[in-house]
Tab-separated table of C-alpha atoms in Angstrom:
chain	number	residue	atom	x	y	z
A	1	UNK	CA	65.712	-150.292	198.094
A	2	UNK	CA	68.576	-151.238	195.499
A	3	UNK	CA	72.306	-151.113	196.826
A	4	UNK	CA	75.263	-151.357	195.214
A	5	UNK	CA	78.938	-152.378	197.195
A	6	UNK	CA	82.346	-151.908	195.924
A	7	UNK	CA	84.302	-153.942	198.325
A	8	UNK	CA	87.485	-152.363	197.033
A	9	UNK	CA	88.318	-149.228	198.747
A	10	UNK	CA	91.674	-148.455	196.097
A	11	UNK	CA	93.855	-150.487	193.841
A	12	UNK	CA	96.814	-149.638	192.867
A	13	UNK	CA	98.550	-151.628	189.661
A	14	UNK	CA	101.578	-150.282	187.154
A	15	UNK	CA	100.383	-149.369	183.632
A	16	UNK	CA	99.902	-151.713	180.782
A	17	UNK	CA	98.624	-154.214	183.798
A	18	UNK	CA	95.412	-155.338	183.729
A	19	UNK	CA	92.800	-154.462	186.582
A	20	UNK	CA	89.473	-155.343	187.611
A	21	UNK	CA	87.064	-153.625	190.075
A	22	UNK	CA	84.461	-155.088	191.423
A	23	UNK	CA	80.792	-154.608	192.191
A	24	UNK	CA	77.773	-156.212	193.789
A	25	UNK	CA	74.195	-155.003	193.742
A	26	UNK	CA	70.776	-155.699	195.226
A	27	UNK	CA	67.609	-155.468	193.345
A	28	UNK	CA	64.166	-157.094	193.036
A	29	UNK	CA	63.903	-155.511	189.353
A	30	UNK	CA	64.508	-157.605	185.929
A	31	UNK	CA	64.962	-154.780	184.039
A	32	UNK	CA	67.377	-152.359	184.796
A	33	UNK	CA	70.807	-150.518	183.554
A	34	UNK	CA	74.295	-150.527	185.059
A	35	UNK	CA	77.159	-148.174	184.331
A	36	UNK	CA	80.695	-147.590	185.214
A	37	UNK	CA	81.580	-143.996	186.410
A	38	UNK	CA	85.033	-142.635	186.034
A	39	UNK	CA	86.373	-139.371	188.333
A	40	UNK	CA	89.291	-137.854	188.212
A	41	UNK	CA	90.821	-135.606	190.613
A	42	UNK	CA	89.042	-132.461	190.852
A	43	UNK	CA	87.283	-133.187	187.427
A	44	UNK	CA	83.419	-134.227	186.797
A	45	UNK	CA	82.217	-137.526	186.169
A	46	UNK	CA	82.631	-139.515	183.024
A	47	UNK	CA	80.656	-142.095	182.128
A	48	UNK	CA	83.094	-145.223	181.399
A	49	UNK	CA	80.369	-148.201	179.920
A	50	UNK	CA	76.591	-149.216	180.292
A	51	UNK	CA	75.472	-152.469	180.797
A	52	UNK	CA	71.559	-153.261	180.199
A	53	UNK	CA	70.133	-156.266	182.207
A	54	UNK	CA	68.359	-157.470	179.488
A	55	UNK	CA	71.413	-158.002	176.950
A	56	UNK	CA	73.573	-161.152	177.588
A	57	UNK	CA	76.490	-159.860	175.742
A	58	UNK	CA	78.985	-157.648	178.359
A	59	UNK	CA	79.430	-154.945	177.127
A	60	UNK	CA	82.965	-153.334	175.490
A	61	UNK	CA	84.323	-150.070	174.928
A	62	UNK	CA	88.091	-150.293	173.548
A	63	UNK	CA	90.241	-151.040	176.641
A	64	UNK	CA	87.032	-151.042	178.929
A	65	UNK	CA	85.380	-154.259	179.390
A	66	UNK	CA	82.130	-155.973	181.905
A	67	UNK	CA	81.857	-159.712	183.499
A	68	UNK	CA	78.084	-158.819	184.217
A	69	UNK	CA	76.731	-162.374	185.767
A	70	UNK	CA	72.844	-161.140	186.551
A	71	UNK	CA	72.294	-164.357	188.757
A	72	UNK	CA	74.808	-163.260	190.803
A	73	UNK	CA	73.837	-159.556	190.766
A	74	UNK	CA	77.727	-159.122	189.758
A	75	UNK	CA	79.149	-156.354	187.603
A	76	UNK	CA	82.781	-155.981	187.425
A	77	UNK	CA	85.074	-153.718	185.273
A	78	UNK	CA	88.107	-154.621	183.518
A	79	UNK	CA	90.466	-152.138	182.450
A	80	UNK	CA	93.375	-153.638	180.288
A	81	UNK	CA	96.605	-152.294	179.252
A	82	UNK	CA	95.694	-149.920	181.478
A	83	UNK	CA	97.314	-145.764	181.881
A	84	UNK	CA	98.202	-142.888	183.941
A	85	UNK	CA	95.298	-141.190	183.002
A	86	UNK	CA	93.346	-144.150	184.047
A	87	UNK	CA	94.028	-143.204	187.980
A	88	UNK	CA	91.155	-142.218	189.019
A	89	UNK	CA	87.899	-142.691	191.415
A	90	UNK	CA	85.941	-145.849	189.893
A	91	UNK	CA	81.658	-145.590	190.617
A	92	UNK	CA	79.401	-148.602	190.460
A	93	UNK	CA	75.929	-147.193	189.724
A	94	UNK	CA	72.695	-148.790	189.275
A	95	UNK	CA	69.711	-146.753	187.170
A	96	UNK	CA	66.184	-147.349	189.610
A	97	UNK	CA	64.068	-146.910	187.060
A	98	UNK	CA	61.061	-146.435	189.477
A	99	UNK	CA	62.614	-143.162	190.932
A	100	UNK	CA	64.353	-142.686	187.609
A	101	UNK	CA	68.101	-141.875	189.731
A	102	UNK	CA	70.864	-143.755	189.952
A	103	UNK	CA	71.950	-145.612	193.246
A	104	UNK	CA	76.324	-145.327	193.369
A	105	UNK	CA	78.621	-147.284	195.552
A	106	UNK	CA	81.275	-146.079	197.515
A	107	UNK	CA	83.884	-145.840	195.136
A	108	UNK	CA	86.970	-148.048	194.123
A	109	UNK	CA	90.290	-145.241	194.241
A	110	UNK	CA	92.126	-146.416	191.398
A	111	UNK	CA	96.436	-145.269	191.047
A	112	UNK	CA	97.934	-146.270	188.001
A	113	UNK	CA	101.933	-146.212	188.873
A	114	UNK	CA	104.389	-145.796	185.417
B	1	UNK	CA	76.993	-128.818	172.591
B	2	UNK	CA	79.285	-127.812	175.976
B	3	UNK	CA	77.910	-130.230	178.272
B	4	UNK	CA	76.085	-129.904	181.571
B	5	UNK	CA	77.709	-126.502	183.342
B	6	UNK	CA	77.403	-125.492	186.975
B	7	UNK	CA	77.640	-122.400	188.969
B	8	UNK	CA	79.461	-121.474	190.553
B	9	UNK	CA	81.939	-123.862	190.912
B	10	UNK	CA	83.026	-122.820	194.349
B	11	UNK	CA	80.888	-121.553	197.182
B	12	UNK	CA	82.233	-120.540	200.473
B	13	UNK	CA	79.447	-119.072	202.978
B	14	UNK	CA	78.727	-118.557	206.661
B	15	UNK	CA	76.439	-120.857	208.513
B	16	UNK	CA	73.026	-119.518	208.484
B	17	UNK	CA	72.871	-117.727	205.178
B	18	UNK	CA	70.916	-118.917	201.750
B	19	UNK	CA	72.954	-120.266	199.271
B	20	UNK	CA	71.638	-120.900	195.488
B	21	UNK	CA	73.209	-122.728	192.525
B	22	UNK	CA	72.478	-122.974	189.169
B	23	UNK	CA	72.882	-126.449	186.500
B	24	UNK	CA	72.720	-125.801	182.551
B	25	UNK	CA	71.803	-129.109	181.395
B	26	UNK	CA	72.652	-130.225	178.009
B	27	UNK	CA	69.792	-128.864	175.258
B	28	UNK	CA	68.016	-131.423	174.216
B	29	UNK	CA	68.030	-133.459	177.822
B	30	UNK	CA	64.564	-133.127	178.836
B	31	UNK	CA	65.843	-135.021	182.742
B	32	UNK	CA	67.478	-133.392	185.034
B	33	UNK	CA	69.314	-134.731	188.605
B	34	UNK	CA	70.760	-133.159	191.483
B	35	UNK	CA	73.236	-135.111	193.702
B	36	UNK	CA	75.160	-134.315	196.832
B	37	UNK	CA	78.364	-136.554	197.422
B	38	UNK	CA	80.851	-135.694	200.512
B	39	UNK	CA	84.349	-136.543	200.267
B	40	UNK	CA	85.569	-140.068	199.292
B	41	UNK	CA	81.687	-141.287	199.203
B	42	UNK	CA	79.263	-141.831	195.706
B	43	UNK	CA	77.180	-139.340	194.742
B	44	UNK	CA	73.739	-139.242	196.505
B	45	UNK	CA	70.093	-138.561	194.662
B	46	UNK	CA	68.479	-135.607	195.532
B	47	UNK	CA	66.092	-134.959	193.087
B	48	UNK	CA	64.893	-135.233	189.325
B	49	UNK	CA	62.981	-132.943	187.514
B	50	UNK	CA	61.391	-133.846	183.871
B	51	UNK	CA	61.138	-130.958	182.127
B	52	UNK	CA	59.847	-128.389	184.610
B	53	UNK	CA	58.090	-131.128	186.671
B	54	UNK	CA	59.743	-131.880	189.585
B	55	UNK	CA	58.907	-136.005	189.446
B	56	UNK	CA	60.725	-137.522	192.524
B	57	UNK	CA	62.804	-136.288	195.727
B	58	UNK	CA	64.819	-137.736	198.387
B	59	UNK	CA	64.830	-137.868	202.085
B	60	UNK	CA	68.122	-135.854	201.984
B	61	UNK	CA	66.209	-132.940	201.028
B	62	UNK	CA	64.898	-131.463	204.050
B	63	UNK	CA	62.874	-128.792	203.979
B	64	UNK	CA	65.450	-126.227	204.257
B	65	UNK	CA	66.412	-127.218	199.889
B	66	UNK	CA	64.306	-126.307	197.009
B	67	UNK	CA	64.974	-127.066	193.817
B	68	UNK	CA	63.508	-125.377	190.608
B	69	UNK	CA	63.057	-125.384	187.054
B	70	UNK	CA	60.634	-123.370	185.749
B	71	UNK	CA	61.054	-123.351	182.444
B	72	UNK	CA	62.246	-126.968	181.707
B	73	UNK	CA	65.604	-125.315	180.854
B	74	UNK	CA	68.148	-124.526	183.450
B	75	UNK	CA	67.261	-125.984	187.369
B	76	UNK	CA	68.368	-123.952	191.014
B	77	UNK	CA	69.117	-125.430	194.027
B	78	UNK	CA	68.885	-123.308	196.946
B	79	UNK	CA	69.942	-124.214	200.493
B	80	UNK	CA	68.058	-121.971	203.236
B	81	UNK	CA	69.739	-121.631	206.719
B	82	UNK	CA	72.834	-123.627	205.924
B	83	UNK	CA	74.843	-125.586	208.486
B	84	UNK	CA	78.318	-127.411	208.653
B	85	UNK	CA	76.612	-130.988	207.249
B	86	UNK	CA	75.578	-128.809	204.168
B	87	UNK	CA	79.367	-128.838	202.874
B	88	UNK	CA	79.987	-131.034	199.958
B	89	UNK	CA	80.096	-131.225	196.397
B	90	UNK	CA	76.436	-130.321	194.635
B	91	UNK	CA	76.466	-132.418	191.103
B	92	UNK	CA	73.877	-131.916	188.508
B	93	UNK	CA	72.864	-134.513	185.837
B	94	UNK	CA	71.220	-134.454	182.688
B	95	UNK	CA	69.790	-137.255	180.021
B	96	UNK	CA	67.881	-137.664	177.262
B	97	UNK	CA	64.667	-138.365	176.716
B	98	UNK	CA	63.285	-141.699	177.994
B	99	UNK	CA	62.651	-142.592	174.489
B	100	UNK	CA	66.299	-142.375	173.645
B	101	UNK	CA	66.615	-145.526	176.065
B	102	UNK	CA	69.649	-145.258	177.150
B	103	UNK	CA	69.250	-143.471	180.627
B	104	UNK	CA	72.919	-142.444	180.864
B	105	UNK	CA	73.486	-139.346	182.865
B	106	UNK	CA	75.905	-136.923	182.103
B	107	UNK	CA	77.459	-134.877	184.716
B	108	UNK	CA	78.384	-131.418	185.317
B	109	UNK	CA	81.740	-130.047	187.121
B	110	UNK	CA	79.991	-129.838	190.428
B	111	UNK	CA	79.897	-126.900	192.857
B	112	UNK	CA	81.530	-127.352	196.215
B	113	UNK	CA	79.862	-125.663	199.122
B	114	UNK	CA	81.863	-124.660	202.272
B	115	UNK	CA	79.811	-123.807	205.126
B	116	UNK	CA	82.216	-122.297	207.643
């Protein structure tokens, strides 16, 4: 069965830093997808970025960037110039595409201080 | 388009009784997910229905959950017989078609459950 570990219980950084969370994963698939959930206090789930196994290129979305190294079953997010409304609970997820769910780790707690 | 809802969004209920909750995916998501996730953990897979087949479920859903979605629209969980492990936060998911091939998920508000 896939896993996924975030080995960073919280962060904590002062805005306009840069952070990076990290995240490891197990899997015996070539294909596959990885994302970056973002959750607020007491608010849903946003997705933050996808990452597909098959595409070299990490992926960007404005401040939000990837270091996904598939050898080393390594996907990491970095957040520059980062905000208040960054602060947040930070998921790791992996898409099984056998059992078509996604697998999360345990969450990176993420306090941006002003 | 206003997203996945849930409802309700809070639940408080007595250990024993039936509890049922309802997802409103977004339109044109043919997949839908339910997730459980306790306090300070990731969400957990429960189950995933495509369309009004229900395709895959997890070990975490004993036989005291069913899950529904008879029309391929709108899903129900319901929890018979509840007990104290039951509390947490219920999330539902919904995504496009496969062809789309993206596989995001998009995620509703959640409903918390409090079994007292």
């Amino acid at each position: 069965a896939q896993t996924v570990t975030q080995s960073q219980p919280e962060m904590s950084v002062q805005e306009a830093e840069t952070v990076t969370l990290s995240c490891t994963y197990d899997t015996s698939e070539n294909n596959y997808y990885l994302f970056w959930y973002k959750q607020p206090p007491s608010r849903q789930m946003i997705l933050v970025i996808r990452q597909e196994a098959y595409k070299q290129q990490n992926a960007t979305e404005n401040r939000f960037s990837v270091n996904f190294q598939k050898a080393a079953k390594s996907f990491s997010l970095k957040i520059s110039d980062s905000q208040l409304g960054d602060t947040a609970m930070y998921f790791c997820a992996f898409f099984e595409g056998g059992a078509q769910k996604l697998v999360f780790g345990q969450g990176t707690r993420l306090t941006i201080n002003p | 388009d206003t997203g996945v809802s849930q409802n309700p969004r809070h639940k408080i209920t007595k250990r024993g009784q039936n509890v049922t909750f309802r997802c409103d995916p977004i339109s044109e998501h043919n997949r839908l997910y339910w997730y459980r996730q306790t306090l300070g953990q990731g969400p957990e897979f429960l189950t995933y229905f495509q369309n009004e087949a229900q395709l895959e479920k997890s070990r975490l859903l004993s036989d005291r959950f069913s899950a529904e979605r008879p029309k391929g629209s709108f899903s129900t969980l319901e929890i018979q017989r509840t007990e104290q492990g039951d509390s947490a936060m219920y999330l539902c998911a919904s995504s496009p078609p496969g062809t789309s091939g993206t596989y995001e998920q998009y995620f509703g508000p959640g409903t918390r459950l409090t079994v007292t």
